[in-house]
XYZ file of C-alpha atoms in Angstrom:
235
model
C 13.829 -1.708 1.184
C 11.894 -3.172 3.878
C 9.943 -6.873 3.328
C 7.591 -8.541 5.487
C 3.298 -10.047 4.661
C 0.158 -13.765 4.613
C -1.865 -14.960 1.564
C -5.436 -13.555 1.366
C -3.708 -10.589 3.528
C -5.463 -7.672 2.031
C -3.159 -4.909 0.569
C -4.305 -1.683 1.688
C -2.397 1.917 1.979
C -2.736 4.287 4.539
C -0.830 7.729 4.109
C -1.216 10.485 6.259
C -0.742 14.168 5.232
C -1.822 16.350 7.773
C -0.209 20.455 8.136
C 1.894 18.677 10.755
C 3.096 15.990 9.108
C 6.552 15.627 7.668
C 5.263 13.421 4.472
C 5.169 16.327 2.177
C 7.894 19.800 2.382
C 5.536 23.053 3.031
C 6.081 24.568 -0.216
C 4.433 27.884 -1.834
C 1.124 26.841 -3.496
C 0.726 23.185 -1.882
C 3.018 20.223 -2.423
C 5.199 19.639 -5.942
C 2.764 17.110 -8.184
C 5.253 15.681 -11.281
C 5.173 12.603 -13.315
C 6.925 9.167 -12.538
C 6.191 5.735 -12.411
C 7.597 4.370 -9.294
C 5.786 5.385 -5.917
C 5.899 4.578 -2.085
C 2.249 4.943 -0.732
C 2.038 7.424 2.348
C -1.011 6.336 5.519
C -3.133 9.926 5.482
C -5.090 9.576 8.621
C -4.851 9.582 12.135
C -2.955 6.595 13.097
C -1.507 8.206 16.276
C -3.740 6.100 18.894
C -3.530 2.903 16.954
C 0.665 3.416 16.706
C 1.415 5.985 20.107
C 4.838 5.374 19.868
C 5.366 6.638 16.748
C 2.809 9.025 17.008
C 5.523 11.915 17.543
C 6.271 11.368 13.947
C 3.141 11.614 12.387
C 4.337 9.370 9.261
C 3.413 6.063 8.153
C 3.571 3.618 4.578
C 2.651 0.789 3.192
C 4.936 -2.272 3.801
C 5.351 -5.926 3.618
C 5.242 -8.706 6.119
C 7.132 -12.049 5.192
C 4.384 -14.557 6.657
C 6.266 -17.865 4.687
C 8.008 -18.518 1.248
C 6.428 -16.630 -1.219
C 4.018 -14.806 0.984
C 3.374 -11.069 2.307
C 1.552 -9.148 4.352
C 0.771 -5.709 3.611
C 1.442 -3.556 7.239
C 1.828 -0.134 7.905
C 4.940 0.570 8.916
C 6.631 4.312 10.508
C 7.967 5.988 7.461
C 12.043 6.881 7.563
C 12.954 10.069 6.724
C 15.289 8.662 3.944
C 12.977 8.054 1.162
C 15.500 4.914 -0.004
C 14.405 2.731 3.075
C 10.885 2.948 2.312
C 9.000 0.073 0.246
C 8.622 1.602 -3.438
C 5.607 0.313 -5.614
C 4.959 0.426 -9.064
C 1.804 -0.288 -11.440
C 2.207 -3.010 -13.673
C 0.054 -2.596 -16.907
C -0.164 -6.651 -18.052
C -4.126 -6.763 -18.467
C -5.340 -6.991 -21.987
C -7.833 -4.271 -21.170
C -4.887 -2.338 -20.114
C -5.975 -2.576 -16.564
C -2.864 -2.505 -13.566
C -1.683 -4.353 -10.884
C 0.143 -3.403 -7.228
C 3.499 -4.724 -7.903
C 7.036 -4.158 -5.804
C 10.091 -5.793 -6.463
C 12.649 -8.120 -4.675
C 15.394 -7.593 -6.922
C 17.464 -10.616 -7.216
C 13.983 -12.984 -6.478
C 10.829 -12.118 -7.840
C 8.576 -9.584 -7.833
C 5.116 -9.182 -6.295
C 1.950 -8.286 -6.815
C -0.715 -7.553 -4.745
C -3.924 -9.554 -4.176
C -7.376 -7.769 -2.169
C -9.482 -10.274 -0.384
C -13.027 -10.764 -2.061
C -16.098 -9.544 -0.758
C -16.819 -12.772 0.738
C -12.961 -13.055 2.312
C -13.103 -11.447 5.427
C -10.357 -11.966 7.829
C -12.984 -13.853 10.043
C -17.248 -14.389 10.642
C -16.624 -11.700 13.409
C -14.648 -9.235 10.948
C -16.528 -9.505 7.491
C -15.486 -6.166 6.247
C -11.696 -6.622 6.930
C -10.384 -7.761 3.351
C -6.559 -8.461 3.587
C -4.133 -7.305 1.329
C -1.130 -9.692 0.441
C 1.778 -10.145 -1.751
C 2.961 -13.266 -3.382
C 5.277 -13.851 -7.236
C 4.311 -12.374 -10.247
C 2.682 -15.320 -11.888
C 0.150 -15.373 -9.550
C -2.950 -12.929 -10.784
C -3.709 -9.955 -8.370
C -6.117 -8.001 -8.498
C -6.558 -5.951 -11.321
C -7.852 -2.124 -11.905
C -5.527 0.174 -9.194
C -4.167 3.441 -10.348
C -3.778 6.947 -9.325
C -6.664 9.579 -8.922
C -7.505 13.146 -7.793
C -10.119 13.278 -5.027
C -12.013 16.804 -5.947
C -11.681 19.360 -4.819
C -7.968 18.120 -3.619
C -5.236 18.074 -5.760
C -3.406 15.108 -3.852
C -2.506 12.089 -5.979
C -4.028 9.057 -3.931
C -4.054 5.403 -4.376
C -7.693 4.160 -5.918
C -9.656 1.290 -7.951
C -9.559 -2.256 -6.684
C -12.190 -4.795 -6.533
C -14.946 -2.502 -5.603
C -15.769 0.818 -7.753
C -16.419 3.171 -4.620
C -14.188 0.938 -2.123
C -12.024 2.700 0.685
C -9.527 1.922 3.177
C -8.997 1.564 6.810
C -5.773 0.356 8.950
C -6.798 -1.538 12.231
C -4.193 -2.904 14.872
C -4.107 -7.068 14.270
C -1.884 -9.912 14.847
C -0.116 -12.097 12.012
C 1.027 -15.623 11.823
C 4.768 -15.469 12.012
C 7.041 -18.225 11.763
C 8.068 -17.185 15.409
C 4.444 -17.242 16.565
C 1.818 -14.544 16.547
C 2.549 -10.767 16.356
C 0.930 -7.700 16.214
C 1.119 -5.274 13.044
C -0.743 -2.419 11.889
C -2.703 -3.469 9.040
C -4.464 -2.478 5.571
C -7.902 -3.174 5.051
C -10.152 -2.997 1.870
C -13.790 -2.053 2.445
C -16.522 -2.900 0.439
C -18.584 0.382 -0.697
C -21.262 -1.345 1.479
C -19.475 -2.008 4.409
C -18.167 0.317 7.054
C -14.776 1.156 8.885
C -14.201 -1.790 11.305
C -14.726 -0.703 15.135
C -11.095 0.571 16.736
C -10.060 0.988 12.990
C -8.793 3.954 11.229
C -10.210 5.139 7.923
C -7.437 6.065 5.593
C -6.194 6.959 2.390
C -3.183 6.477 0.429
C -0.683 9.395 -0.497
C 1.338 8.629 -4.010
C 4.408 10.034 -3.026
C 7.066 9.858 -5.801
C 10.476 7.876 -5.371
C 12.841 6.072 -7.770
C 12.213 2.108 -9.192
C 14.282 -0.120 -7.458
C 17.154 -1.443 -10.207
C 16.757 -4.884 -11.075
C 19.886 -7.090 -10.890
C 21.863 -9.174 -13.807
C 19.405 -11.821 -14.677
C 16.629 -10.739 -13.325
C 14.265 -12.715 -15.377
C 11.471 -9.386 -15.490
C 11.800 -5.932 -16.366
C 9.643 -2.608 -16.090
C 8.808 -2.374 -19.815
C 5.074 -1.891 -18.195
C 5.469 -0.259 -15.492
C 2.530 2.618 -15.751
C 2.721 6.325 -15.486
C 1.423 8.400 -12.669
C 0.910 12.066 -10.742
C 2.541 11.620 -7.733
C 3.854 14.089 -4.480
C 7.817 15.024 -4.992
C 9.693 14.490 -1.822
């Protein structure tokens, strides 16, 4: 399982099914749709120009950054072809209203949850409409109301909710603080349902792609009593 992320980084997933991309098996009738509860969270868009080297592929998820102790930045990261090396997700149903969190696990650590950047958190005064996605422990908040939805007339399980009711995502090319000095990632965006896709960004949404929860270790001091139900692609 891959880790790497920067506080106020704004969590947002990109997956991208296209007829020529290797995400989802060509099967009779469109792709498999079952039930589970862990997911990884597939780019669907066309990330090619922003990622050429990896363009071949034609397959990209949502990842983490480690930006500093206790901190992630979401990135969008080439997916691997085994499913077990991709990040895996999960919603975590602790809201009295029964709202859920974005929540993966380092097992052994702590897990995180997922925070967007508010309306008025833009990554800077020149982009306003790029609201970072970022990770930090489970005591923290996040941001509440993400689940699963069907986009009609598709019948494609995608990520949805957040901050904003009609809010959407794009991935844009950026660089992150690391400990090592700057570097460039691609990167998740929220955007306001009053703002627009950022200029060289890509607008994207996220593919619920179904995998298995990542097994806690002995004393592991948090378990998946909560963890929420959802449609999601088999692979």
């Amino acid at each position: 399982m891959l880790f790497s992320a920067s506080t106020t980084l704004a969590v947002a997933l990109g997956l991208g099914l296209t007829a020529a991309s290797p995400i989802v098996g060509a099967r009779a009738g469109g792709p498999a749709i079952i039930d589970g509860k862990a997911f990884q969270l597939a780019a669907r868009g066309e990330l090619g120009p922003l990622d050429p080297d990896n363009a071949a592929s034609n397959a990209w998820v949502l990842g983490l950054q480690r930006i500093s102790q206790g901190v992630y930045a979401s990135v969008v990261i080439p997916r691997s072809r085994n499913k077990t090396e991709n990040p895996t997700f999960y919603f975590n149903r602790t809201e009295p209203d029964g709202q859920q969190t974005l929540n993966i696990d380092i097992p052994g650590v702590y897990p995180l949850v997922a925070t967007i950047g508010g309306r008025d958190q833009g990554t800077s005064s020149e982009q306003p409409s790029e609201h970072m996605v970022s990770f930090s422990p489970g005591g923290s908040g996040g941001t509440p109301g993400l689940y699963w939805f069907y986009r009609s007339p598709e019948s494609i399980p995608l990520l949805g909710g957040g901050p904003a009711r009609d809010g959407s995502w794009a991935v844009c090319r950026r660089s992150l603080p690391l400990p090592s000095g700057p570097a460039e990632f691609l990167q998740p965006f929220y955007i306001y349902e009053d703002e627009t896709t950022p200029s060289g960004c890509v607008s994207v949404d996220w593919v619920v792609l179904c995998a298995d929860m990542i097994p806690l270790k002995p004393g592991d001091g948090w378990n998946h009593d909560k963890a929420g139900d959802v449609k999601c692609v088999a692979q």
